[in-house]
Every structure is written in C-alpha cells, then in structure tokens.
C-alpha cells in the first residue's frame, strides 16, 4: 500500500528531524560530559596546587620566624670575643628558646652553636636527620602521631624545632573548591597518611593507589581511578619537595562530577521533542548563528583567564552577543588596569616597608649607642669609687649621652606629631631671622669647633618675618646641624641671608660630602637617608631635614636643596614671607649654665611630689645643695596630708602619677581652705612636654612648666624665677 507523497515527505522530514535532533543531543551530551570531566580535573588540580602553596607558605613563615629568632638570640644572648667566637649567656638562651618553643607550639626544640648544644626543650632527643638544603621540613610518623622537623642556620648557630602536624592537618580539612563529597589529603614519601581523610580507610586497605604511587615517584597530574574505598574518583596529585617528596592528593567523586549531566540528559529529552515539532533545520541554523560568536567570546574569556588582558575581544553576531562582547572588552581593560595598579602599589608598599624597617633598625642603633655609654660609664664609676678624675670624665660622658638621647627622642616625637597632624605652632609674632640665625649658630658652635669648622655668616638686614621663634630656630638649627655632621674636619660652612621686597631667604652652604643627584628629590622625605647601612659613617636618625621642611611649610614658606654631586658640598635655602613689623624687644633669657650664689635658697622649704624614688632623690640633692630644705612624697594624697600640718614655700610636682595625676593634685591644693597653702607657688616638672601639656598645667594652677630631663642649672633657674614671681 503506497502512501501519498505528502505523507512520505512528512515522514522523511520527521525522520530527518529526529535523526538530526538525536545526533545533536548525543554530541552535546558527550561534549558536556567531557567538559564536566575537564572541569573536575581542573578543580582537583587547582585544589592540590593551592594546598601545596598554602603548605609551603606555612613552612616558609615558620622558617622566617626561626631565622629571626636566631638573629635576636645572637644579638641578646651572645657576646663576640676577641678571637671572633661567641660567648653565650646560658640562662638567656634557655629562656629565649623556651619562649620561642611556647610561641611556636613546638613539641621540642634544640639550639646548638658549632657542635655544642646550647639549650633544648620539650621531648627533643638530639640534632639528627638534618633537613636537606632545598627542603623546608622533614616529616616523620610513629606510634600514631605525626610531627615535622625544621632547621634554621645562622653561621655556626643552628636551631632545630619539632612541631606536631596539627596545623598542617587543619589546612587539608578545608575542602573549598571541591564537590560535596570531595577531599584532599597529604601522604609522606613512604605513602603514609599525614592528614585525616574524609572517610575512614578500611582495615587492611592502603591509600597507595595508582595516582599516589605516580605522585610519590615525582609525577604531577590527574587520573580517573578507584580510591581507597573502591569509589571512582577524579584525582589531582602533586609532589611536595618542601617536605622531602610527599604527595598532595585531591579527589572528587566521579558521580558528583557528573550530576549536572544527568539533569542535562532529561533536559535534552524534553528539548528533542520540542525540536521535532518546531523543525530541526531551523533550530540548527539558529544554533549555528548564535554559537559562533559565543565561541569567539569564550576564546577571549580563556585569554583573559590566562592573563592576556591586551587581546582584543571580537564584536560580532546578534545584538545581545555584541553587548556581551563590549561588556567583556570593557571588563578586560578595567581588570588589566587594576592588576597593573595593584602591581605598582605592591612594589611601592614593599619599598616603603623596607625603608621603614631600615629606619627602625637605625632608631634602635641610635638609641642604644648613648645608652651603652651611660651604662658603661656608670659601671666604671661604681668600680672606681673615690677616683675623682674618672668620676669627672664619666659624668661628662653620661651627660653628653643623655643629651644625645633626649635630642633623638625629641626628633621622634616631632615626626610622630607631623605624621598624625598634631604638630602646631605657637601664635605668630614678628621675628628677626638675624637673631634666629645667631642663636642657632651658638647652639652648634661646640660641635663645629670640635671639627675645626670655619663658619661664616653674611647678612646686614634683620630679615623680619612673622612666625614661631622656637620653631624657626629649630629649622635653622637642623640645617646647621646637618651641615656640621656632613662636613669633614677643617671644612667651611657659610650662612647668608638675603632680603627682597616680599621674601627673606636664608641659605646654609657647606663644602662637605654633597648629595647624589638620584637622592636629591628624596632628601626631605621621612625615613630616607643616602646611607642607611650598618657601615654608614654619619650617625643620626635623618629626620632633621624632614622636620625642617614641615615647619617651614607650616609658616607658608618653602625649602629646597641643591648639590653639584658627591664630594662637592650642598646648599639648603629657606624662603619665608617678609614682614614690615618692627622687631620685638629682646627677652632676657638666663643661660642654662648661669652661676648661682652658694646656698641662695637657704631658708626655702620645698615640697617634692614624684612617684619615682630615684627622681625624688636627685631633686632633693640638687635643691639641698642650693641651701633649700626639702620634703619628698610619692603621691597626691601624701601631699595634701603634709600641707594640712606643715607649711611650704614651693611645690614641685610630677604630672603622670598613679591614682591621681598632677593636674588633679594642683586643683585640690588651690581649693584648700588655708589661704597660705592654697596660694603656694608650684612648678610642674614632668615628661609630658607637649604644648597642650604646658597649657593644661598652667590652667590647673601651676606657675611654671619644666620638661624632663632637666639639668641642675635649669631647675634652679625655674625655682628662682617662680619664687621671684611669687614674691613680686
């Protein structure tokens, strides 16, 4: 029986449609399956690689801390002998090693110098199985417990530490990046498990399947194979040279990886019926037209994934695809720019961190140097009691070192205020720059004379400006101190001042070591020095120029540096706005070393308040030598108790004291019922030396503020000025 042509044609079209749809569905199913397998393989490979990177970083950080411990232990607990060998303080080494072991949660540690053990802690049983050079740690397992051993070497000093595998195991309990039933674990070079698996290992079953064996032989790759439970898994494995040939294995169950393909199969079945009804030919044409530009976009996306942000993204196809291509192109440009900026910022941050690390090392050196002289001369005085010549020399050295340390601390405090934006100027007044220069020259004259420097000044005008006199003197003093420090013995320094109709320029020039052209733009930056190495010739923190620039800018001026090059000297020029205001009357300031008549404080009763016993003793000694009678107390409560029963002519009180500070004490004294006690003259002698501290002290009732450290003559000058004011 023959069918009509229309039915045959319809049947042929339906058959062709079914065949085409089935072919497309089968091809898509196989391609999707391969894609899912590829994604699963890539996922386990990435997870294995990430765990290796994380493990190596963990061991590297511990290695860095061990290296730092060796350096600090050598610095703190060792003393180099005349023959270059080290002598060790055993208790210091033991305490340091114990603290390091506790901080690192180590089960055992040993510190050796040459072939001699210095200290050991925990269950350490000797320095054995030394870790090979390219290897970070040696892992061992015994009796159901695992640990790894690391070693750090600094010349002849060796540190070896054992640590439990808990921190390594924690890394592998993180299964991010894997499917729900995925796992990642670590095996040692002998195939023994070092971390916990997600599922229990059956009795008698080994994890040494095909992938692990390949990995232990040094191979990196992936495989589809049964795991230790007999379950088909996609495995990614990587050897770990950092622990001596172990292996990281990441598994994803094959069934989990193919879950999406099952849903996709059902979707294909329903879609096929729709395609049969709608027409296979139209569907294939539309699919071809749409998938071609999408494939090009996918290729561009893969290029972006590989980091090729400069590759152009083709814009073609339907309007929606064109919009996607333009968006992808814009994203590629943005991401590329962001990556470049991040790279530049990271390099800048690393450079800044290195600069700050160098600065902190320099601060430690500069602060320890005068402290070493103070402690050394104090020990010499104790060992040579009664030797007046030694005592005099020691006291001069201690005084110089203490003043050096006080100057360093002042510079650090100024920089701290600059960084935090809290550096303030006193109310501006008319100032003669000529007077400022003369005062600064007198301050650096002793240092210049010690180096036989020829200092010449040249100016005829007073050079009136408006500003803070103390800070302007600090600016000129910093420039002069810089010139003195970097000018060789017998050199020359010229200080000149030129005035114009609207500006005053102060110029400090020397014929010293000069400034390299490459460093000249950075000469006023904080934490920067031409030479910050441990072999540098000149001391100091290198903050003076940075402080000077900030102070000049606060005055609305500018400062610049010029130098022809190394060995040709340098010139620093400060430019400030000129003022036509008349010069103020000179303030008579008593010199710090002004002589005082013997016992000029005879009959004066002084009450001292300070919570530090050493400070009370030295203040009493200074005042009693001048003839005063002193009473020393340690707290505000004792002060009020004394004043209730005994009179005093002068009160000298600290500010920072426990329970009740000097401000509260002064307010309570001013509130006493006795008029004679409440009006007692008072001096705040304190280490709180900021301008706001001075203002707060005066507001609370003190007549004068004197900053610690204070020397003999300054203290007596303050006492004389306060008593003279009180009796005026």
PDB file of C-alpha atoms in Angstrom, residues 433-442 444-445 448 453-461 475-484 492-498 504-511 570-574:
ATOM      1  CA  UNK A 433      65.775  85.993  61.306  1.00  0.00           C
ATOM      2  CA  UNK A 434      69.174  87.528  62.085  1.00  0.00           C
ATOM      3  CA  UNK A 435      68.599  86.915  65.781  1.00  0.00           C
ATOM      4  CA  UNK A 436      67.349  83.387  64.991  1.00  0.00           C
ATOM      5  CA  UNK A 437      70.491  82.625  62.970  1.00  0.00           C
ATOM      6  CA  UNK A 438      72.765  83.938  65.718  1.00  0.00           C
ATOM      7  CA  UNK A 439      71.035  81.764  68.328  1.00  0.00           C
ATOM      8  CA  UNK A 440      71.232  78.681  66.114  1.00  0.00           C
ATOM      9  CA  UNK A 441      74.925  79.333  65.409  1.00  0.00           C
ATOM     10  CA  UNK A 442      75.654  79.498  69.134  1.00  0.00           C
ATOM     11  CA  UNK A 444      76.014  74.328  67.049  1.00  0.00           C
ATOM     12  CA  UNK A 445      79.260  76.195  67.817  1.00  0.00           C
ATOM     13  CA  UNK A 448      81.665  72.896  64.836  1.00  0.00           C
ATOM     14  CA  UNK A 453      84.976  74.061  61.005  1.00  0.00           C
ATOM     15  CA  UNK A 454      85.096  77.620  59.679  1.00  0.00           C
ATOM     16  CA  UNK A 455      81.583  79.091  59.987  1.00  0.00           C
ATOM     17  CA  UNK A 456      80.994  82.385  58.210  1.00  0.00           C
ATOM     18  CA  UNK A 457      77.804  84.415  58.247  1.00  0.00           C
ATOM     19  CA  UNK A 458      76.821  87.220  55.909  1.00  0.00           C
ATOM     20  CA  UNK A 459      73.782  89.428  56.312  1.00  0.00           C
ATOM     21  CA  UNK A 460      73.124  93.061  57.122  1.00  0.00           C
ATOM     22  CA  UNK A 461      69.338  93.224  57.401  1.00  0.00           C
ATOM     23  CA  UNK A 475      64.600  74.913  61.347  1.00  0.00           C
ATOM     24  CA  UNK A 476      67.879  76.853  61.112  1.00  0.00           C
ATOM     25  CA  UNK A 477      69.441  74.672  63.823  1.00  0.00           C
ATOM     26  CA  UNK A 478      68.529  71.484  61.926  1.00  0.00           C
ATOM     27  CA  UNK A 479      70.084  72.830  58.712  1.00  0.00           C
ATOM     28  CA  UNK A 480      73.248  73.870  60.557  1.00  0.00           C
ATOM     29  CA  UNK A 481      73.469  70.548  62.428  1.00  0.00           C
ATOM     30  CA  UNK A 482      73.111  68.734  59.098  1.00  0.00           C
ATOM     31  CA  UNK A 483      75.919  70.837  57.605  1.00  0.00           C
ATOM     32  CA  UNK A 484      78.199  70.222  60.612  1.00  0.00           C
ATOM     33  CA  UNK A 492      83.719  75.537  55.723  1.00  0.00           C
ATOM     34  CA  UNK A 493      80.076  76.492  56.312  1.00  0.00           C
ATOM     35  CA  UNK A 494      78.518  79.723  55.060  1.00  0.00           C
ATOM     36  CA  UNK A 495      75.260  81.158  56.393  1.00  0.00           C
ATOM     37  CA  UNK A 496      73.822  84.002  54.352  1.00  0.00           C
ATOM     38  CA  UNK A 497      70.533  85.892  54.405  1.00  0.00           C
ATOM     39  CA  UNK A 498      69.153  87.934  51.517  1.00  0.00           C
ATOM     40  CA  UNK A 504      63.592  86.548  53.226  1.00  0.00           C
ATOM     41  CA  UNK A 505      65.950  83.805  52.054  1.00  0.00           C
ATOM     42  CA  UNK A 506      68.288  82.038  54.491  1.00  0.00           C
ATOM     43  CA  UNK A 507      70.965  79.926  52.818  1.00  0.00           C
ATOM     44  CA  UNK A 508      73.198  77.325  54.542  1.00  0.00           C
ATOM     45  CA  UNK A 509      76.039  76.100  52.301  1.00  0.00           C
ATOM     46  CA  UNK A 510      78.864  73.677  53.076  1.00  0.00           C
ATOM     47  CA  UNK A 511      81.733  72.018  51.224  1.00  0.00           C
ATOM     48  CA  UNK A 570      75.317  71.056  49.484  1.00  0.00           C
ATOM     49  CA  UNK A 571      73.205  74.196  49.838  1.00  0.00           C
ATOM     50  CA  UNK A 572      69.844  74.445  51.628  1.00  0.00           C
ATOM     51  CA  UNK A 573      67.691  77.535  51.089  1.00  0.00           C
ATOM     52  CA  UNK A 574      64.701  78.548  53.238  1.00  0.00           C
TER      53      UNK A 574
END
